[in-house]
Coordinates of C-alpha atoms and ligand atoms in Angstrom, one line a residue:
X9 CA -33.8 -20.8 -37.2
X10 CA -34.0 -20.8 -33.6
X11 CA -37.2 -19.7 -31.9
X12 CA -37.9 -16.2 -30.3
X13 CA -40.1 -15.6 -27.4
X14 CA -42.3 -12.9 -28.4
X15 CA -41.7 -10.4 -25.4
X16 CA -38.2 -10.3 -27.1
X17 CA -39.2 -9.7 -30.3
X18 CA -41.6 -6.8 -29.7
X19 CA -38.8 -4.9 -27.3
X20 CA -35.3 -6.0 -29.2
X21 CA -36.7 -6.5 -32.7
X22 CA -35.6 -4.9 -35.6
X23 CA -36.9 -4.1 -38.6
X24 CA -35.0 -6.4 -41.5
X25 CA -34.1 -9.2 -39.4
X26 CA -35.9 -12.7 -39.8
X27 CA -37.7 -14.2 -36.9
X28 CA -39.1 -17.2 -35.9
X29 CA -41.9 -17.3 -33.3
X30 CA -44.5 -19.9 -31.9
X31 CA -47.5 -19.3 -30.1
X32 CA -51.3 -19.5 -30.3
X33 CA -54.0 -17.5 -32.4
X34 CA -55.2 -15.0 -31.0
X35 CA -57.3 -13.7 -33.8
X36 CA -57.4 -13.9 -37.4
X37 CA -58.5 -11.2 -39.4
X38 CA -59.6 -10.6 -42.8
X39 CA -57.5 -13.4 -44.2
X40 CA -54.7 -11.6 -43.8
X41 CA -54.1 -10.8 -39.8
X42 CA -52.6 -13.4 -37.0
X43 CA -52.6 -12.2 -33.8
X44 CA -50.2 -14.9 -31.8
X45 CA -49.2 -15.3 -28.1
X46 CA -46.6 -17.2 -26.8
X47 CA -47.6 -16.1 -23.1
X48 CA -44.3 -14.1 -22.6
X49 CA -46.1 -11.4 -22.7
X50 CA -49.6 -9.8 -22.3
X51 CA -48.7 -8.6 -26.0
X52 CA -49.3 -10.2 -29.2
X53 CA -47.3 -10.2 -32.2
X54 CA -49.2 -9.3 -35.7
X55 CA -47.8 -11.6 -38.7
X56 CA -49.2 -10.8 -41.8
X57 CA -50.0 -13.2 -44.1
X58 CA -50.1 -12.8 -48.3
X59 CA -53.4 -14.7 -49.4
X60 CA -52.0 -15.3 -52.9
X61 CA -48.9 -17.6 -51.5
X62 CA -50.6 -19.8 -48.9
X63 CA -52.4 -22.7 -49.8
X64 CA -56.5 -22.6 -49.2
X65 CA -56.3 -25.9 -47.0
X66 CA -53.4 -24.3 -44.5
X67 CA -55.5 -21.3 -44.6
X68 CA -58.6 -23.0 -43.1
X69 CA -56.7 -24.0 -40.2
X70 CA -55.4 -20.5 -38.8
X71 CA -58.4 -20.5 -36.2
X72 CA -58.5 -19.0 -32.7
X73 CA -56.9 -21.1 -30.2
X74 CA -54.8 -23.3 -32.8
X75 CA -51.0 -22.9 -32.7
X76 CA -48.4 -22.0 -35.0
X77 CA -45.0 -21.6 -36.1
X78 CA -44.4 -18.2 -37.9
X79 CA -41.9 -16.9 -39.6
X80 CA -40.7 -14.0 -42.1
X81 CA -39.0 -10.6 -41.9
X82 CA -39.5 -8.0 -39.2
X83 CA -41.2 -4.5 -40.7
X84 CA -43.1 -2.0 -39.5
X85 CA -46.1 -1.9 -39.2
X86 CA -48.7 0.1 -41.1
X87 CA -51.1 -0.2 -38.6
X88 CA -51.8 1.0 -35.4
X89 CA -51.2 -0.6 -32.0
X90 CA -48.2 -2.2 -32.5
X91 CA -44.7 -1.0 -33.9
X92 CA -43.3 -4.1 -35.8
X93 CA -45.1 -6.7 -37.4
X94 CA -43.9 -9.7 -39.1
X95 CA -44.0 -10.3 -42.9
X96 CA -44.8 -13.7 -43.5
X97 CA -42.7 -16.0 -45.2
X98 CA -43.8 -19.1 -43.7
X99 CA -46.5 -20.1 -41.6
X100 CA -47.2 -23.7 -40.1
X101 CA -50.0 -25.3 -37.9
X102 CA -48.6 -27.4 -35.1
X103 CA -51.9 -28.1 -33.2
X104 CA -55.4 -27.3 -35.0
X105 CA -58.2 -26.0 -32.6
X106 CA -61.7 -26.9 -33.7
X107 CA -63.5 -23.4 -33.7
X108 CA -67.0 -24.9 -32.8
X109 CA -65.1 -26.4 -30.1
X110 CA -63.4 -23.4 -29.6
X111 CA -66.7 -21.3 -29.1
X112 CA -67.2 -23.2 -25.9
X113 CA -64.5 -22.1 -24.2
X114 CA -62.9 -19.5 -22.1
X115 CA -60.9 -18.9 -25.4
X116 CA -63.3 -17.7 -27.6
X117 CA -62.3 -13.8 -27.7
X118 CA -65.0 -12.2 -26.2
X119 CA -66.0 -10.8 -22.0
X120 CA -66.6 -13.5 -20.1
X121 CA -67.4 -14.1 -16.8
X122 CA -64.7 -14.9 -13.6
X123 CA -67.1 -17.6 -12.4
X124 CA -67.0 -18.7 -16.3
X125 CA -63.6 -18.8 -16.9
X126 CA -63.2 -20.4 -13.2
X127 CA -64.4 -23.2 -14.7
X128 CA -62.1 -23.6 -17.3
X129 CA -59.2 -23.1 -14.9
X130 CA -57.3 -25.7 -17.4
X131 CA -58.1 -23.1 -20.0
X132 CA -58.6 -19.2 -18.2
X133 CA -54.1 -19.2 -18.8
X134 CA -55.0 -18.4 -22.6
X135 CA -57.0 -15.5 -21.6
X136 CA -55.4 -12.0 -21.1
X137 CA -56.7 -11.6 -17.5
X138 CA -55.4 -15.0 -16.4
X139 CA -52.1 -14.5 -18.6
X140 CA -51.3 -10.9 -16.2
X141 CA -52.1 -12.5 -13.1
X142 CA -50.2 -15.6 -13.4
X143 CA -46.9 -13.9 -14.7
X144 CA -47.4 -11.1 -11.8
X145 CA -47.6 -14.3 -9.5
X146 CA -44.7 -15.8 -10.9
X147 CA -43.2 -11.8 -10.2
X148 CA -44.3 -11.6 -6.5
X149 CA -42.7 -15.3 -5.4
X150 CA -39.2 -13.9 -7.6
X151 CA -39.4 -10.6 -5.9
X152 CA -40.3 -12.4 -1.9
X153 CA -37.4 -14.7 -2.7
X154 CA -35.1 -11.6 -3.8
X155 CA -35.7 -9.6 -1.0
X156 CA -34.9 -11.9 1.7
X157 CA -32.1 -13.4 -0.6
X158 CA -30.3 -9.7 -0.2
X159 CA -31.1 -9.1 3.6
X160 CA -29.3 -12.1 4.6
X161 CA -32.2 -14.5 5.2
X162 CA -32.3 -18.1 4.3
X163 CA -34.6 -20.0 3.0
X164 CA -35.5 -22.9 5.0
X165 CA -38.0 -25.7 3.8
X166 CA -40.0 -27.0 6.5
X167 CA -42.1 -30.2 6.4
X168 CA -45.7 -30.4 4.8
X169 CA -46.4 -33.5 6.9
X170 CA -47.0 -32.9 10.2
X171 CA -47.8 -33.9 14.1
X172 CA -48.3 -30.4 15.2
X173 CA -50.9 -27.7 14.5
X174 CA -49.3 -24.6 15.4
X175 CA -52.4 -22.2 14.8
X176 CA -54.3 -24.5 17.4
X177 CA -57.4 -23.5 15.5
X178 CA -57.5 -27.7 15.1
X179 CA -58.8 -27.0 11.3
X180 CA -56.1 -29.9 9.8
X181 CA -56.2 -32.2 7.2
X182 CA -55.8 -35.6 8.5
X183 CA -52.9 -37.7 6.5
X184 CA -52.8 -42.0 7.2
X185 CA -52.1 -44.8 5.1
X186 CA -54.9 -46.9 7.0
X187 CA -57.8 -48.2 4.9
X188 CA -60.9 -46.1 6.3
X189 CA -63.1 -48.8 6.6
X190 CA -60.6 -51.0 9.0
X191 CA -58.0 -48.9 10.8
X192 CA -56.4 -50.7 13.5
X193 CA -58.4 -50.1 16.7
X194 CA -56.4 -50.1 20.0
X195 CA -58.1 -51.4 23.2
X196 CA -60.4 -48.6 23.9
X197 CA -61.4 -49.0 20.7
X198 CA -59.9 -45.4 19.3
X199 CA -57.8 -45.6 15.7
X200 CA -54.3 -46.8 17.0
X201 CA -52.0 -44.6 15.2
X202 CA -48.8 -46.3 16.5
X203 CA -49.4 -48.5 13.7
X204 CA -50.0 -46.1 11.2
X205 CA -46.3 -44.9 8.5
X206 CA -45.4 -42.5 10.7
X207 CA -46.0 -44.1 13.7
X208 CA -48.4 -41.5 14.7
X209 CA -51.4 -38.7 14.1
X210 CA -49.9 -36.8 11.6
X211 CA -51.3 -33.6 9.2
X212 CA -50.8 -31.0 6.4
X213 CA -49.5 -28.2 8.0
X214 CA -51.2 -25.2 8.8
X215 CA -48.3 -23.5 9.3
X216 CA -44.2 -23.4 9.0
X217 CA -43.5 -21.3 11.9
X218 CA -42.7 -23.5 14.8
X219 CA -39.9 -25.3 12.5
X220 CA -38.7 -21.6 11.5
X221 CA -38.4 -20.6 14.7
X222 CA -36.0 -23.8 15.3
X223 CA -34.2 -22.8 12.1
X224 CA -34.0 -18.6 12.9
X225 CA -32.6 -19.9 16.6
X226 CA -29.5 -21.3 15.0
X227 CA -29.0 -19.9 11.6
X228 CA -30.3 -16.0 12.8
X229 CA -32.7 -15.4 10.0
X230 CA -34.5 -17.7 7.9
X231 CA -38.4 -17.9 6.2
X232 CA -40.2 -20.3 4.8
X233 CA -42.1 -19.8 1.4
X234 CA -44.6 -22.8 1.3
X235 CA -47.8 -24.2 1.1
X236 CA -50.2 -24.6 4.2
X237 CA -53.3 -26.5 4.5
X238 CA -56.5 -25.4 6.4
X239 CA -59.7 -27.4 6.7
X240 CA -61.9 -24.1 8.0
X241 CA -65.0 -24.3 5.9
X242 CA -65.2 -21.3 5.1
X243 CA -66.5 -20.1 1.5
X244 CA -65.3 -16.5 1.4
X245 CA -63.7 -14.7 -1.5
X246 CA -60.5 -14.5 0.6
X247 CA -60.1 -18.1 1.6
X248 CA -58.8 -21.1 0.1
X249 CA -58.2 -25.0 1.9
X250 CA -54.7 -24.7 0.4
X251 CA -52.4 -21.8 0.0
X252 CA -49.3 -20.2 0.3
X253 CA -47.5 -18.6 3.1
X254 CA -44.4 -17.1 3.7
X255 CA -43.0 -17.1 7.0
X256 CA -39.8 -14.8 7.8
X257 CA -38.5 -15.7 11.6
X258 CA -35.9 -13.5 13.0
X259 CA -33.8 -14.1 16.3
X260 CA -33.1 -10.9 18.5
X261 CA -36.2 -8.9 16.7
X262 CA -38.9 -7.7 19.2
X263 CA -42.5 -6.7 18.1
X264 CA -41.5 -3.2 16.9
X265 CA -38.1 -4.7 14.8
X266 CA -41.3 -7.2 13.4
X267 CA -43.1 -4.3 12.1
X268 CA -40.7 -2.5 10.5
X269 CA -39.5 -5.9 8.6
X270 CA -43.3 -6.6 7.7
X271 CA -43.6 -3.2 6.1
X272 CA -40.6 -2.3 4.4
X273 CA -41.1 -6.3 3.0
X274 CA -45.0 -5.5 1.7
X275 CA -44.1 -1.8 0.3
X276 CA -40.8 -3.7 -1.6
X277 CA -43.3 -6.0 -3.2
X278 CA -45.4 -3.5 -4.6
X279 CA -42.6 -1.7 -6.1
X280 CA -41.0 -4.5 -7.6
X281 CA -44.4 -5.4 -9.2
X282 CA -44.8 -1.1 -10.2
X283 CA -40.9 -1.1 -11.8
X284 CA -41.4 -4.9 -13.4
X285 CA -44.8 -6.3 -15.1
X286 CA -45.3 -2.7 -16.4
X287 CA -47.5 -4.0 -19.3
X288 CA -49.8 -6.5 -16.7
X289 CA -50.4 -4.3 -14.3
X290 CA -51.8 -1.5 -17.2
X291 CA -53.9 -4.3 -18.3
X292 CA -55.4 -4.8 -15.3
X293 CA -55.5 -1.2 -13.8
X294 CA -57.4 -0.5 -17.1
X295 CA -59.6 -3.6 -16.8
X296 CA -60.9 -2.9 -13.3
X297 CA -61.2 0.9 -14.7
X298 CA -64.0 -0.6 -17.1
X299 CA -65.4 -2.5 -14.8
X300 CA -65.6 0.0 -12.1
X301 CA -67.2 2.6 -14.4
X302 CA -70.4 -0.2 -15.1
X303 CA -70.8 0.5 -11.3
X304 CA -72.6 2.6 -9.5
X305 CA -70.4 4.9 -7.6
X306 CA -70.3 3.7 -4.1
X307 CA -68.7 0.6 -5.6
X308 CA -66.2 1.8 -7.3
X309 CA -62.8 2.1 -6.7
X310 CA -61.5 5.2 -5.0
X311 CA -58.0 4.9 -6.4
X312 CA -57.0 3.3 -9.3
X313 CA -54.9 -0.4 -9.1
X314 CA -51.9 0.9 -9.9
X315 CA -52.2 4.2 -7.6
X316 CA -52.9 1.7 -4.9
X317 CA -49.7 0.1 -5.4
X318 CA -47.7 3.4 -5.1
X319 CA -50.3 4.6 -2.3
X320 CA -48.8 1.3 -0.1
X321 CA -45.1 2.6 -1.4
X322 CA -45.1 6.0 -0.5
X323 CA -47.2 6.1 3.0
X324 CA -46.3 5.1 6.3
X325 CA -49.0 2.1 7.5
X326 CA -50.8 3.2 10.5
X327 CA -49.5 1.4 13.8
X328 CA -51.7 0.7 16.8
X329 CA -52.8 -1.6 19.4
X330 CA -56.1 -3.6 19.3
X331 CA -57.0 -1.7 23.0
X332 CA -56.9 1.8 20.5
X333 CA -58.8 -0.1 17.8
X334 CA -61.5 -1.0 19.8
X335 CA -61.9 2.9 21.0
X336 CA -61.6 4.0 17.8
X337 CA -64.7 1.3 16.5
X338 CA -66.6 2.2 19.6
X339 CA -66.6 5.8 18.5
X340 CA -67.3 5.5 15.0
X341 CA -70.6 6.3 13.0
X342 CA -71.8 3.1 11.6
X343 CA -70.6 1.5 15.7
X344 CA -73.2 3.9 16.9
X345 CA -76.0 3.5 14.5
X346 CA -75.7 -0.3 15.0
X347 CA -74.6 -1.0 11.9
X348 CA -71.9 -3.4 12.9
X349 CA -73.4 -6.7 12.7
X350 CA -70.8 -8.4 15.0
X351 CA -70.7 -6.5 18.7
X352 CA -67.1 -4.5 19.4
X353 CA -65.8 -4.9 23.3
X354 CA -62.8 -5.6 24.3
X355 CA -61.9 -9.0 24.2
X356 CA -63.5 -10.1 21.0
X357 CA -61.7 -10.9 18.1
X358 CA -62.2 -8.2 15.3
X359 CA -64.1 -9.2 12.3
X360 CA -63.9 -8.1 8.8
X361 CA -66.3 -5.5 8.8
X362 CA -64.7 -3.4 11.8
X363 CA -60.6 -4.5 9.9
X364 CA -62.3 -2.8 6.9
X365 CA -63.8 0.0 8.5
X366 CA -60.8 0.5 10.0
X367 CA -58.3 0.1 7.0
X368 CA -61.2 1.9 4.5
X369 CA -62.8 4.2 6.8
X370 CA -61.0 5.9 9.4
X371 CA -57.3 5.9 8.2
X372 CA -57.4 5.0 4.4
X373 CA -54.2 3.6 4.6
X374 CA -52.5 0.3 5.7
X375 CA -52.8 -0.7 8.9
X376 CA -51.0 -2.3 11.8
X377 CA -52.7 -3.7 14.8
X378 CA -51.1 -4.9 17.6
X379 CA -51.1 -6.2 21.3
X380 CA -54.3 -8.4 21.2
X381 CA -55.9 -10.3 23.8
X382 CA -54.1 -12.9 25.1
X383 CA -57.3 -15.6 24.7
X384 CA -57.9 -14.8 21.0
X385 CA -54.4 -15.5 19.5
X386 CA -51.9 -18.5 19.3
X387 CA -50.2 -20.2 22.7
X388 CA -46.3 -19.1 21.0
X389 CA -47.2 -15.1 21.5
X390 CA -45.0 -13.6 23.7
X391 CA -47.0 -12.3 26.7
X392 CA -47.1 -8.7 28.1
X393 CA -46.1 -7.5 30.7
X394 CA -50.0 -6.3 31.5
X395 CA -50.7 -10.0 31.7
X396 CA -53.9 -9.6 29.5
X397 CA -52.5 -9.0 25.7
X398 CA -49.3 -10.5 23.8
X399 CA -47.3 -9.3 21.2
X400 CA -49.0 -10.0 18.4
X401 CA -49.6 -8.3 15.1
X402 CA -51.6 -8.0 12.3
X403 CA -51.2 -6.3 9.1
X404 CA -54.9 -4.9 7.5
X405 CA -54.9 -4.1 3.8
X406 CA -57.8 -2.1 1.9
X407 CA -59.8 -4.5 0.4
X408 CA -58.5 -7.6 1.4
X409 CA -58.6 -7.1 5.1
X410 CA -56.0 -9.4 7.2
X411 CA -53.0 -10.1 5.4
X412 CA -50.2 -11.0 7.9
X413 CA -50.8 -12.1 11.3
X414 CA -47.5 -12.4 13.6
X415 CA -45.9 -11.8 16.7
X416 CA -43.1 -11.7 19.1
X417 CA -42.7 -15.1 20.4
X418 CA -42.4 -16.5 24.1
X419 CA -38.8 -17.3 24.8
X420 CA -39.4 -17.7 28.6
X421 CA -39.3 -21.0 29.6
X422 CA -42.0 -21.0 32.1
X423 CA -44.4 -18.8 30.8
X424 CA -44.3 -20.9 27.5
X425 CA -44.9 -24.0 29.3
X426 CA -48.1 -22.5 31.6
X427 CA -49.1 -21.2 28.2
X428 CA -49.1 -24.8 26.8
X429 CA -51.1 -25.9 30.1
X430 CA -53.8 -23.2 29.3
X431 CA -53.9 -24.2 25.3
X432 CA -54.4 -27.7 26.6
X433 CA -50.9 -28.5 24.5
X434 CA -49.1 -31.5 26.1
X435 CA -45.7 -30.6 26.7
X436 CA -44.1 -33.8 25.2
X437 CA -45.9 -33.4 22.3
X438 CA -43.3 -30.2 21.8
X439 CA -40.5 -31.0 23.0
X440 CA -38.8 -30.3 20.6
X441 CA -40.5 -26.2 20.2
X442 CA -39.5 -26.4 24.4
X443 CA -35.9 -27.1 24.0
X444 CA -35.1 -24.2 21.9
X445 CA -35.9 -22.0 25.5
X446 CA -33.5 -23.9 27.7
X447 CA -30.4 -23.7 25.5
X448 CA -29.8 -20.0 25.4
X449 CA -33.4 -18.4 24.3
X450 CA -33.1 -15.3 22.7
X451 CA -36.6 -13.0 21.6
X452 CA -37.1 -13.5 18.6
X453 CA -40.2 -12.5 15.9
X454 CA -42.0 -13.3 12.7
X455 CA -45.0 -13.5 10.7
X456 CA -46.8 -14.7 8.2
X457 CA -47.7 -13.4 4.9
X458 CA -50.9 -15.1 2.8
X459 CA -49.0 -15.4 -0.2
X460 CA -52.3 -15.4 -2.4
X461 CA -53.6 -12.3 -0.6
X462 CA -50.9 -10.3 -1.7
X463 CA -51.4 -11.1 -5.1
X464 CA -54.9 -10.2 -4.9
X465 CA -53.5 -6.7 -3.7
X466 CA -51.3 -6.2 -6.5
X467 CA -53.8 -7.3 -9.3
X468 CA -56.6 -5.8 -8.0
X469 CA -58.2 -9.5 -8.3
X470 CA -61.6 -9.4 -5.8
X471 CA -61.5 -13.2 -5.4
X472 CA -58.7 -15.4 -4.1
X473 CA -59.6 -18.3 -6.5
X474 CA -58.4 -16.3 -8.8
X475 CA -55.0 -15.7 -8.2
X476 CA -54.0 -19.2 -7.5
X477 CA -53.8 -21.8 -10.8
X478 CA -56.3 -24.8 -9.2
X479 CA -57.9 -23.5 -6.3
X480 CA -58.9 -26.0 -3.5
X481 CA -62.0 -24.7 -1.6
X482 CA -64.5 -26.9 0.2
X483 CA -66.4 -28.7 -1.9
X484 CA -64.1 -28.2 -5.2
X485 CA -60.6 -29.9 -6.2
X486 CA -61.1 -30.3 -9.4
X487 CA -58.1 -29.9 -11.9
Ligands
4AD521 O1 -52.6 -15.3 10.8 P1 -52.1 -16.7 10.4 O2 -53.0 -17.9 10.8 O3 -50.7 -16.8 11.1 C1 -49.9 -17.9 11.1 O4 -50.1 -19.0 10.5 C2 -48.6 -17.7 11.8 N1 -48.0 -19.0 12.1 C3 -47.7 -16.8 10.9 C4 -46.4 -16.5 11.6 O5 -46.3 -15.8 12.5 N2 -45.3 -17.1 11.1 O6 -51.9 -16.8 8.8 C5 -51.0 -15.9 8.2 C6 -51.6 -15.3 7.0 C7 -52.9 -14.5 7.2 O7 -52.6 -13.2 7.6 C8 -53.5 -14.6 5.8 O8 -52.9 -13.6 5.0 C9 -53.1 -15.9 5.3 O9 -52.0 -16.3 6.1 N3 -54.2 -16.9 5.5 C10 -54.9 -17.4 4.5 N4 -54.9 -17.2 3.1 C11 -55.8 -17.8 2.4 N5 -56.6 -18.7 2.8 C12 -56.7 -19.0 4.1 N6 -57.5 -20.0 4.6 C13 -55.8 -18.4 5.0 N7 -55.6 -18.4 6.3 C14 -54.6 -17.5 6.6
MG522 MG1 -54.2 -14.4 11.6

């Protein structure tokens, strides 16, 4: 008989017919009652098991965690919860799990801790939690890839290894083949990378965008969907060393053409996750539900996870420039009681706590800032015509704060290359960026989504290390 994922079984079943299904134990009650997941689906499948007809040592090894090969007749069930169960004709154990063993783990059915089942990040996929957010990951990267698939956009691949560091923020990882303890030195004694593979300094990259650009200047509308690499030591809940981004470029789009794409692409996301991991998300929305009501109020959630997701559906995101921003913050309560711990002028770079108060606070909705300073973003923003801010823009999301940063970019010539002079960039290091603007520029615009941050929106995850399978933070690459 040929094996049936269980997500098919509990929606196409019917009653009568035979199945086969493999999975892993769940629970098993009273002798009598498996509980098995085959991680199709956030729901298990109840076989049922006559005592009298299995032997006493097979029967000792139906233990949480252990897997098996089930099958029997579909009925209905007498019990509640589930519709169909299956009537056990034949039950084997492919892999025993040793239930002292078992007790250790993440996978020993009771509430454990995130930081726990972090831990056990080899383990945390058997758990329920883990199970919901990995499939609506899986979900997000189908639905990103859809989306651009059906406006016409192609996907480009752009290289992981690196001379450039397009952010500028200089927070690379370093890649050479040479033996720390005796690089070549050349005669000033500094490492002499013209020996090293590439021939040169090279990096992970903290970014695809430059390489887009190249790509959207020929083929009119590519993105990227990759990992990126940043060696900023920050420990926050929203940062990780590596991560994914996703990096649409379109030629002929100005800022405003930018925004639109940036919201019509975040709002289709959380509708394709609201019409397609129904069963998840529920589990989820319910789980922060419990947790939220063990808080005290002020912590809790104002809307449910799910209402969240058809709040950022059905509402326009608020649009305005950093200049308004910082008039709004400097007229606000907590601005004026000094409760801001980072000062608000213009010219700074916004922190979390005025995105949030922003996002949380004053407009309760999605937000979209634009037209910073030109000092406190990257050299490629197209410039404005005030000669203090560029077009650059930044999407704020309740409860995760910053969750795409882009821009129109500088397709004039000359202002790109005095923009290189003030960034300290050395022109023949980009070349290559610089040719695209003498052989018929045209504007063009893109951005960046944090790939991980969205999924932390659509699971209502608090922690970014836990909506990626092995987090890399500093100090941990374990796994
Ligand atoms: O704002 P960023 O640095 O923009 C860029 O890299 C541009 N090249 C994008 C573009 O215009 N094509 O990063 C884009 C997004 C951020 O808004 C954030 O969501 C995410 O990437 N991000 C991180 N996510 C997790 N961990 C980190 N350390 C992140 N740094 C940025
Ligand atoms: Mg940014």
């Amino acid at each position: 008989m040929k094996r049936e994922k269980i997500a098919e079984v509990l929606k196409n079943g019917q009653v009568g017919n035979d199945v086969l299904v493999k999975g892993w134990v769940r629970a098993f009650r009273s002798n009598r009652f498996i509980s098995i997941n085959d991680g199709s689906t956030i729901n298990n499948i109840q076989a049922v098991v006559d005592f009298e007809n299995l032997d006493e040592a097979l029967l000792k090894k139906i233990t949480t965690a252990a897997s098996v090969a089930v099958s029997g007749k579909l009925v209905a069930s007498q019990g509640a919860g589930q519709a169909i169960e299956i009537e056990v004709k034949n039950v084997e154990v492919i892999g025993e799990a040793n239930p002292e063993e078992v007790q250790k783990t993440v996978m020993q059915p009771k509430k454990h801790s995130l930081e726990f089942l972090r831990e056990q990040a080899h383990l945390r996929f058997r758990t329920n939690t883990f199970g919901a957010v990995f499939r609506i990951r899986h979900a997000v990267a189908y639905a990103i890839h859809k989306f651009f698939n059906d406006e016409g956009f192609f996907y480009l691949h752009t290289p992981i290894v690196t001379a450039s560091d397009a952010e500028g923020a200089g927070e690379t990882f370093k890649v050479t083949n040479f033996d720390p303890l005796d690089p070549p030195l050349d005669e000033e004694g500094n490492i002499d990378y013209s020996k090293d593979f590439f021939g040169k300094a090279v990096n992970l990259t903290v970014s695809g965008q430059l390489e887009a650009e190249l790509g959207a200047l020929a083929l009119g509308q590519v993105y990227t969907f990759g990992p990126t690499f940043r060696a900023e030591n920050s420990n926050t809940s929203r940062h990780l060393a590596e991560f994914w981004m996703i990096e649409p470029e379109v030629a002929f789009n100005d800022l405003n053409d930018n925004m639109d794409l940036t919201e019509e692409f975040l709002k289709y996301i959380a509708k394709y996750v609201l019409d397609n991991c129904l069963d998840d998300l529920q589990f989820l929305n319910d789980r922060e539900a419990k947790e939220d009501s063990q808080k005290p109020t002020a912590e809790r959630n104002e809307m449910s996870l799910k209402d969240r997701l058809n709040f950022v559906v059905e509402n326009d995101f608020k649009r305005l420039t950093y200049t308004e921003a910082i008039e709004v913050l400097q007229r606000s309560k907590p601005y004026k009681k000094g409760k801001f711990k980072y000062d608000v002028k213009w010219g700074v770079d916004l922190s979390s706590e005025h995105e949030r108060y922003l996002v949380e606070k004053e407009f309760k909705c999605p937000v979209i800032l634009s037209d910073y300073p030109s000092e406190i973003k990257a050299f490629y923003m197209r410039q404005n015509d005030d000669d203090k801010t560029v077009a650059a823009m930044d999407v704020l999301f309740p409860g995760i704060g910053e969750i795409v940063g882009g821009s129109q970019r500088e397709e004039r010539l000359d202002v790109l290359k005095s923009k290189c002079a003030d960034f300290n960039i050395p022109e023949e290091d980009l070349w290559w960026y610089l040719d695209t603007r003498k052989f018929g520029t045209v504007p063009h615009a893109g951005f960046g989504l944090g790939f991980e941050r969205m999924v932390m929106f659509v699971t209502g995850m608090t922690n970014i290390r836990d909506v990626i399978p092995f987090p890399r933070t500093p100090q941990n690459a374990e796994f």
